[in-house]
PDB file of C-alpha atoms in Angstrom:
ATOM      1  CA  GLU A   1      51.028-233.163 -65.910  1.00 67.00           C
ATOM      2  CA  ALA A   2      53.158-234.754 -63.483  1.00 84.00           C
ATOM      3  CA  GLY A   3      56.692-232.739 -62.289  1.00 94.00           C
ATOM      4  CA  VAL A   4      60.113-234.158 -61.900  1.00 97.00           C
ATOM      5  CA  ALA A   5      60.391-236.928 -59.380  1.00 97.00           C
ATOM      6  CA  GLN A   6      62.955-237.305 -56.646  1.00 98.00           C
ATOM      7  CA  SER A   7      64.812-239.309 -54.202  1.00 98.00           C
ATOM      8  CA  PRO A   8      65.310-239.633 -51.094  1.00 98.00           C
ATOM      9  CA  ARG A   9      64.241-235.838 -49.998  1.00 97.00           C
ATOM     10  CA  TYR A  10      66.453-235.694 -47.168  1.00 98.00           C
ATOM     11  CA  LYS A  11      69.624-237.872 -46.969  1.00 98.00           C
ATOM     12  CA  ILE A  12      72.322-237.709 -43.725  1.00 98.00           C
ATOM     13  CA  ILE A  13      75.299-239.800 -43.713  1.00 98.00           C
ATOM     14  CA  GLU A  14      78.629-240.055 -41.943  1.00 98.00           C
ATOM     15  CA  LYS A  15      82.283-239.186 -44.663  1.00 97.00           C
ATOM     16  CA  ARG A  16      83.042-242.236 -46.804  1.00 97.00           C
ATOM     17  CA  GLN A  17      80.119-243.364 -46.734  1.00 98.00           C
ATOM     18  CA  SER A  18      78.428-243.853 -50.056  1.00 98.00           C
ATOM     19  CA  VAL A  19      74.749-242.211 -50.969  1.00 98.00           C
ATOM     20  CA  ALA A  20      72.373-242.588 -53.711  1.00 98.00           C
ATOM     21  CA  PHE A  21      70.151-239.761 -55.149  1.00 98.00           C
ATOM     22  CA  TRP A  22      66.942-241.711 -57.572  1.00 98.00           C
ATOM     23  CA  CYS A  23      65.573-238.711 -60.776  1.00 98.00           C
ATOM     24  CA  ASN A  24      62.746-239.429 -63.034  1.00 97.00           C
ATOM     25  CA  PRO A  25      61.817-236.835 -65.252  1.00 96.00           C
ATOM     26  CA  ILE A  26      58.721-235.285 -66.868  1.00 95.00           C
ATOM     27  CA  SER A  27      57.688-237.737 -70.027  1.00 94.00           C
ATOM     28  CA  GLY A  28      58.754-236.587 -73.251  1.00 92.00           C
ATOM     29  CA  HIS A  29      62.252-234.425 -71.685  1.00 93.00           C
ATOM     30  CA  ALA A  30      64.997-235.568 -73.288  1.00 91.00           C
ATOM     31  CA  THR A  31      67.464-233.178 -71.058  1.00 92.00           C
ATOM     32  CA  LEU A  32      68.241-233.944 -67.978  1.00 94.00           C
ATOM     33  CA  TYR A  33      70.658-232.615 -65.611  1.00 95.00           C
ATOM     34  CA  TRP A  34      72.042-233.243 -61.727  1.00 97.00           C
ATOM     35  CA  TYR A  35      72.902-229.735 -60.186  1.00 97.00           C
ATOM     36  CA  GLN A  36      74.675-229.389 -57.318  1.00 98.00           C
ATOM     37  CA  GLN A  37      72.960-225.482 -54.576  1.00 98.00           C
ATOM     38  CA  ILE A  38      75.298-225.336 -51.446  1.00 96.00           C
ATOM     39  CA  LEU A  39      73.552-222.858 -48.831  1.00 93.00           C
ATOM     40  CA  GLY A  40      74.048-219.396 -50.247  1.00 91.00           C
ATOM     41  CA  GLN A  41      75.451-219.763 -53.615  1.00 93.00           C
ATOM     42  CA  GLY A  42      73.017-220.869 -57.456  1.00 94.00           C
ATOM     43  CA  PRO A  43      72.761-224.088 -58.525  1.00 96.00           C
ATOM     44  CA  LYS A  44      75.530-225.799 -60.818  1.00 95.00           C
ATOM     45  CA  LEU A  45      75.879-228.034 -63.258  1.00 94.00           C
ATOM     46  CA  LEU A  46      77.693-230.958 -62.702  1.00 97.00           C
ATOM     47  CA  ILE A  47      76.146-233.047 -65.091  1.00 96.00           C
ATOM     48  CA  GLN A  48      73.616-232.343 -68.418  1.00 94.00           C
ATOM     49  CA  PHE A  49      71.828-235.847 -69.921  1.00 94.00           C
ATOM     50  CA  GLN A  50      70.194-235.707 -73.446  1.00 91.00           C
ATOM     51  CA  ASN A  51      68.775-239.165 -73.783  1.00 90.00           C
ATOM     52  CA  ASN A  52      70.706-241.780 -72.302  1.00 87.00           C
ATOM     53  CA  GLY A  53      73.930-239.934 -73.916  1.00 92.00           C
ATOM     54  CA  VAL A  54      76.334-237.229 -71.683  1.00 94.00           C
ATOM     55  CA  VAL A  55      76.759-233.586 -72.467  1.00 90.00           C
ATOM     56  CA  ASP A  56      78.462-231.889 -70.290  1.00 91.00           C
ATOM     57  CA  ASP A  57      79.634-233.533 -67.357  1.00 95.00           C
ATOM     58  CA  SER A  58      82.327-231.123 -66.694  1.00 92.00           C
ATOM     59  CA  GLN A  59      82.554-229.618 -63.011  1.00 93.00           C
ATOM     60  CA  LEU A  60      81.270-232.985 -62.196  1.00 97.00           C
ATOM     61  CA  PRO A  61      84.099-234.690 -59.585  1.00 96.00           C
ATOM     62  CA  LYS A  62      84.773-237.883 -60.270  1.00 96.00           C
ATOM     63  CA  ASP A  63      86.713-239.204 -58.613  1.00 96.00           C
ATOM     64  CA  ARG A  64      83.738-239.940 -56.375  1.00 98.00           C
ATOM     65  CA  PHE A  65      80.840-238.005 -58.192  1.00 98.00           C
ATOM     66  CA  SER A  66      78.622-240.563 -60.639  1.00 98.00           C
ATOM     67  CA  ALA A  67      74.951-240.384 -63.314  1.00 98.00           C
ATOM     68  CA  GLU A  68      73.950-242.450 -65.118  1.00 96.00           C
ATOM     69  CA  ARG A  69      70.203-242.694 -68.023  1.00 95.00           C
ATOM     70  CA  LEU A  70      70.522-245.700 -68.508  1.00 83.00           C
ATOM     71  CA  LYS A  71      67.146-246.487 -71.510  1.00 87.00           C
ATOM     72  CA  GLY A  72      67.348-242.443 -71.302  1.00 86.00           C
ATOM     73  CA  VAL A  73      64.364-241.931 -69.032  1.00 93.00           C
ATOM     74  CA  ASP A  74      65.429-242.162 -65.021  1.00 96.00           C
ATOM     75  CA  SER A  75      69.205-241.371 -63.903  1.00 97.00           C
ATOM     76  CA  THR A  76      70.996-242.213 -60.523  1.00 98.00           C
ATOM     77  CA  LEU A  77      73.444-239.814 -59.366  1.00 98.00           C
ATOM     78  CA  LYS A  78      75.749-241.439 -56.646  1.00 98.00           C
ATOM     79  CA  ILE A  79      78.874-240.319 -53.830  1.00 98.00           C
ATOM     80  CA  GLN A  80      81.532-243.101 -53.398  1.00 97.00           C
ATOM     81  CA  PRO A  81      82.905-241.818 -50.991  1.00 97.00           C
ATOM     82  CA  ALA A  82      81.374-238.351 -48.960  1.00 98.00           C
ATOM     83  CA  LYS A  83      83.458-236.139 -48.092  1.00 97.00           C
ATOM     84  CA  LEU A  84      81.995-232.684 -45.957  1.00 98.00           C
ATOM     85  CA  GLU A  85      82.075-230.489 -48.600  1.00 97.00           C
ATOM     86  CA  ASP A  86      79.005-232.459 -50.220  1.00 98.00           C
ATOM     87  CA  SER A  87      76.946-231.249 -48.011  1.00 98.00           C
ATOM     88  CA  ALA A  88      73.640-229.662 -50.803  1.00 98.00           C
ATOM     89  CA  VAL A  89      70.760-229.482 -52.188  1.00 98.00           C
ATOM     90  CA  TYR A  90      70.402-232.142 -55.486  1.00 98.00           C
ATOM     91  CA  LEU A  91      68.536-231.040 -57.631  1.00 98.00           C
ATOM     92  CA  CYS A  92      67.746-232.856 -60.456  1.00 98.00           C
ATOM     93  CA  ALA A  93      66.095-230.871 -63.208  1.00 95.00           C
ATOM     94  CA  SER A  94      64.328-231.446 -67.225  1.00 94.00           C
ATOM     95  CA  SER A  95      63.539-230.230 -70.416  1.00 91.00           C
ATOM     96  CA  LEU A  96      62.296-230.652 -73.921  1.00 87.00           C
ATOM     97  CA  ALA A  97      65.652-229.229 -75.072  1.00 75.00           C
ATOM     98  CA  GLY A  98      68.942-228.019 -74.598  1.00 65.00           C
ATOM     99  CA  GLY A  99      68.455-224.777 -72.941  1.00 64.00           C
ATOM    100  CA  GLY A 100      65.085-224.642 -72.910  1.00 72.00           C
ATOM    101  CA  GLU A 101      63.079-224.313 -69.887  1.00 84.00           C
ATOM    102  CA  GLN A 102      64.351-226.335 -67.220  1.00 90.00           C
ATOM    103  CA  TYR A 103      61.401-227.009 -64.441  1.00 94.00           C
ATOM    104  CA  PHE A 104      63.236-228.532 -61.188  1.00 96.00           C
ATOM    105  CA  GLY A 105      61.802-231.236 -58.390  1.00 97.00           C
ATOM    106  CA  PRO A 106      62.474-230.522 -54.966  1.00 97.00           C
ATOM    107  CA  GLY A 107      66.263-231.483 -54.341  1.00 98.00           C
ATOM    108  CA  THR A 108      67.395-233.991 -52.215  1.00 98.00           C
ATOM    109  CA  ARG A 109      69.143-232.368 -48.815  1.00 98.00           C
ATOM    110  CA  LEU A 110      72.496-234.701 -48.467  1.00 98.00           C
ATOM    111  CA  THR A 111      73.804-233.513 -44.992  1.00 98.00           C
ATOM    112  CA  VAL A 112      77.377-235.649 -44.393  1.00 98.00           C
ATOM    113  CA  THR A 113      78.896-235.200 -40.830  1.00 98.00           C
TER     114      THR A 113
ATOM    115  CA  ARG B   1      85.378-212.508 -63.099  1.00 72.00           C
ATOM    116  CA  LYS B   2      82.124-214.744 -62.396  1.00 79.00           C
ATOM    117  CA  GLU B   3      79.838-216.144 -65.069  1.00 90.00           C
ATOM    118  CA  VAL B   4      77.193-214.303 -63.511  1.00 94.00           C
ATOM    119  CA  GLU B   5      76.997-211.849 -60.710  1.00 95.00           C
ATOM    120  CA  GLN B   6      74.194-211.086 -58.921  1.00 95.00           C
ATOM    121  CA  ASP B   7      73.653-208.822 -55.793  1.00 91.00           C
ATOM    122  CA  PRO B   8      73.214-211.413 -53.199  1.00 90.00           C
ATOM    123  CA  GLY B   9      71.557-208.477 -51.452  1.00 91.00           C
ATOM    124  CA  PRO B  10      69.238-209.012 -48.726  1.00 94.00           C
ATOM    125  CA  PHE B  11      67.030-206.407 -50.366  1.00 95.00           C
ATOM    126  CA  ASN B  12      64.699-205.538 -47.634  1.00 97.00           C
ATOM    127  CA  VAL B  13      61.483-203.555 -49.395  1.00 97.00           C
ATOM    128  CA  PRO B  14      58.283-202.602 -47.533  1.00 98.00           C
ATOM    129  CA  GLU B  15      54.688-203.698 -50.263  1.00 98.00           C
ATOM    130  CA  GLY B  16      54.107-201.492 -52.767  1.00 98.00           C
ATOM    131  CA  ALA B  17      57.567-200.390 -53.153  1.00 98.00           C
ATOM    132  CA  THR B  18      59.519-201.182 -57.059  1.00 98.00           C
ATOM    133  CA  VAL B  19      62.273-202.983 -56.681  1.00 97.00           C
ATOM    134  CA  ALA B  20      65.694-203.670 -59.685  1.00 96.00           C
ATOM    135  CA  PHE B  21      67.766-206.037 -59.814  1.00 95.00           C
ATOM    136  CA  ASN B  22      71.086-206.362 -62.018  1.00 95.00           C
ATOM    137  CA  CYS B  23      72.787-209.026 -63.767  1.00 96.00           C
ATOM    138  CA  THR B  24      75.850-209.519 -64.913  1.00 96.00           C
ATOM    139  CA  TYR B  25      77.337-211.716 -67.065  1.00 95.00           C
ATOM    140  CA  SER B  26      80.848-212.347 -68.396  1.00 93.00           C
ATOM    141  CA  ASN B  27      80.690-214.538 -71.947  1.00 89.00           C
ATOM    142  CA  SER B  28      80.537-212.633 -74.635  1.00 89.00           C
ATOM    143  CA  ALA B  29      78.829-215.010 -76.830  1.00 86.00           C
ATOM    144  CA  SER B  30      75.643-216.287 -74.487  1.00 87.00           C
ATOM    145  CA  GLN B  31      72.535-216.486 -76.118  1.00 82.00           C
ATOM    146  CA  SER B  32      69.937-216.742 -73.867  1.00 88.00           C
ATOM    147  CA  PHE B  33      69.386-215.079 -70.567  1.00 92.00           C
ATOM    148  CA  PHE B  34      66.519-216.113 -68.459  1.00 94.00           C
ATOM    149  CA  TRP B  35      65.213-215.160 -64.566  1.00 96.00           C
ATOM    150  CA  TYR B  36      64.445-217.546 -61.971  1.00 96.00           C
ATOM    151  CA  ARG B  37      62.686-217.494 -58.103  1.00 97.00           C
ATOM    152  CA  GLN B  38      63.918-220.117 -55.520  1.00 98.00           C
ATOM    153  CA  ASP B  39      61.966-220.099 -52.109  1.00 97.00           C
ATOM    154  CA  CYS B  40      63.061-220.667 -49.222  1.00 95.00           C
ATOM    155  CA  ARG B  41      63.624-224.091 -48.659  1.00 93.00           C
ATOM    156  CA  LYS B  42      62.178-225.138 -52.518  1.00 96.00           C
ATOM    157  CA  GLU B  43      63.255-225.185 -55.888  1.00 96.00           C
ATOM    158  CA  PRO B  44      63.896-222.392 -59.309  1.00 96.00           C
ATOM    159  CA  LYS B  45      61.290-221.936 -60.479  1.00 95.00           C
ATOM    160  CA  LEU B  46      61.253-219.960 -64.098  1.00 94.00           C
ATOM    161  CA  LEU B  47      59.920-216.275 -63.477  1.00 96.00           C
ATOM    162  CA  MET B  48      60.477-215.041 -66.913  1.00 94.00           C
ATOM    163  CA  SER B  49      62.520-215.093 -70.313  1.00 91.00           C
ATOM    164  CA  VAL B  50      64.664-211.784 -71.202  1.00 92.00           C
ATOM    165  CA  TYR B  51      63.864-211.181 -75.119  1.00 83.00           C
ATOM    166  CA  SER B  52      66.482-208.545 -76.093  1.00 85.00           C
ATOM    167  CA  SER B  53      63.965-205.917 -77.158  1.00 87.00           C
ATOM    168  CA  GLY B  54      62.359-206.857 -73.224  1.00 87.00           C
ATOM    169  CA  ASN B  55      59.625-207.699 -71.757  1.00 92.00           C
ATOM    170  CA  GLU B  56      56.913-207.277 -68.760  1.00 95.00           C
ATOM    171  CA  ASP B  57      54.525-209.993 -67.388  1.00 95.00           C
ATOM    172  CA  GLY B  58      52.251-207.396 -65.024  1.00 97.00           C
ATOM    173  CA  ARG B  59      54.346-206.752 -62.044  1.00 98.00           C
ATOM    174  CA  PHE B  60      57.491-207.498 -63.871  1.00 98.00           C
ATOM    175  CA  THR B  61      59.330-206.219 -66.584  1.00 97.00           C
ATOM    176  CA  ALA B  62      63.064-208.323 -67.725  1.00 96.00           C
ATOM    177  CA  GLN B  63      65.910-205.574 -69.470  1.00 96.00           C
ATOM    178  CA  LEU B  64      68.654-207.233 -71.636  1.00 95.00           C
ATOM    179  CA  ASN B  65      71.904-204.971 -72.616  1.00 94.00           C
ATOM    180  CA  ARG B  66      73.986-206.722 -75.019  1.00 92.00           C
ATOM    181  CA  ALA B  67      76.497-204.029 -74.999  1.00 93.00           C
ATOM    182  CA  SER B  68      77.008-204.117 -71.660  1.00 94.00           C
ATOM    183  CA  GLN B  69      76.472-207.271 -71.015  1.00 94.00           C
ATOM    184  CA  TYR B  70      73.520-206.859 -68.545  1.00 93.00           C
ATOM    185  CA  ILE B  71      70.217-208.050 -67.224  1.00 96.00           C
ATOM    186  CA  SER B  72      68.248-207.016 -64.864  1.00 96.00           C
ATOM    187  CA  LEU B  73      64.574-207.456 -63.605  1.00 97.00           C
ATOM    188  CA  LEU B  74      62.443-204.370 -62.120  1.00 97.00           C
ATOM    189  CA  ILE B  75      59.387-206.054 -59.990  1.00 98.00           C
ATOM    190  CA  ARG B  76      56.835-202.920 -59.508  1.00 98.00           C
ATOM    191  CA  ASP B  77      53.793-202.540 -56.667  1.00 98.00           C
ATOM    192  CA  SER B  78      55.794-205.504 -54.269  1.00 98.00           C
ATOM    193  CA  LYS B  79      53.932-207.696 -52.888  1.00 98.00           C
ATOM    194  CA  LEU B  80      54.544-210.007 -50.023  1.00 98.00           C
ATOM    195  CA  SER B  81      55.085-212.880 -51.357  1.00 97.00           C
ATOM    196  CA  ASP B  82      57.486-211.703 -53.479  1.00 98.00           C
ATOM    197  CA  SER B  83      59.967-212.387 -51.460  1.00 98.00           C
ATOM    198  CA  ALA B  84      62.307-214.546 -53.112  1.00 98.00           C
ATOM    199  CA  THR B  85      64.986-215.221 -54.229  1.00 97.00           C
ATOM    200  CA  TYR B  86      65.193-214.330 -57.486  1.00 98.00           C
ATOM    201  CA  LEU B  87      68.420-215.975 -59.644  1.00 97.00           C
ATOM    202  CA  CYS B  88      69.319-214.753 -63.005  1.00 96.00           C
ATOM    203  CA  VAL B  89      70.449-217.449 -65.432  1.00 94.00           C
ATOM    204  CA  VAL B  90      72.508-217.656 -68.511  1.00 92.00           C
ATOM    205  CA  ASN B  91      72.701-220.241 -71.831  1.00 87.00           C
ATOM    206  CA  GLU B  92      76.369-220.245 -72.358  1.00 77.00           C
ATOM    207  CA  ALA B  93      76.740-220.602 -76.164  1.00 65.00           C
ATOM    208  CA  GLY B  94      78.149-223.910 -77.741  1.00 62.00           C
ATOM    209  CA  GLY B  95      77.348-227.372 -77.422  1.00 55.00           C
ATOM    210  CA  GLY B  96      75.015-228.497 -74.939  1.00 60.00           C
ATOM    211  CA  ASN B  97      73.046-225.290 -74.718  1.00 67.00           C
ATOM    212  CA  LYS B  98      74.484-224.748 -70.371  1.00 78.00           C
ATOM    213  CA  LEU B  99      72.706-222.627 -68.449  1.00 86.00           C
ATOM    214  CA  THR B 100      74.384-220.615 -65.422  1.00 91.00           C
ATOM    215  CA  PHE B 101      73.431-219.921 -62.031  1.00 94.00           C
ATOM    216  CA  GLY B 102      74.278-216.833 -60.489  1.00 95.00           C
ATOM    217  CA  THR B 103      74.442-216.581 -56.786  1.00 95.00           C
ATOM    218  CA  GLY B 104      71.286-215.000 -56.625  1.00 96.00           C
ATOM    219  CA  THR B 105      68.820-211.996 -54.813  1.00 96.00           C
ATOM    220  CA  GLN B 106      67.138-212.268 -51.698  1.00 97.00           C
ATOM    221  CA  LEU B 107      64.218-209.536 -51.884  1.00 97.00           C
ATOM    222  CA  LYS B 108      62.249-209.323 -48.433  1.00 97.00           C
ATOM    223  CA  VAL B 109      59.319-207.091 -48.989  1.00 98.00           C
ATOM    224  CA  GLU B 110      58.034-206.297 -45.689  1.00 97.00           C
ATOM    225  CA  LEU B 111      54.804-204.988 -43.843  1.00 93.00           C
TER     226      LEU B 111
END
């Protein structure tokens, strides 16, 4: 079974630039999550989708971050404009149902200079 | 108070030792609990779920104490390959079944 796919794996940008990340969840998984993991911390949920609807985006900095999951399958997370403190690993995860076991992708390591 | 709190470590133990990690959570209505393992520069992976009755999987034992709002992970006969960060995860009650991760406890098993 194919796992969660993410791209790119690494990205270096300058502050105030824009960046987008892509995630393709495990086939059949209705729930998709985006997490931000800063070095030395646990993953922090940014947004949770159930199919193509948003379940929780309470910790998403909406002035600069946006995410969509058109057609309820793959998803994109965008940052515009980026700040230095956005440097982190962005993890995508999926699960069959919300609250169950989550399967993580390899993550995108973002460095903002 | 943090929603999920863990001692960040590192715990440095010799091979063959028994080591235990604790985790406390603040929301008494939390529904379910997990331990995830994260290797350096890798993604987290589910290690085991934590049930009210406790559960064991080989060398790993997880316990839940709802009255004191903490969960524990015991690793017996530590192996070098157990070196990783162990993340305590709590399923918050309420809509969406949101998972909240602790900061993780780093374990280093040495020869």
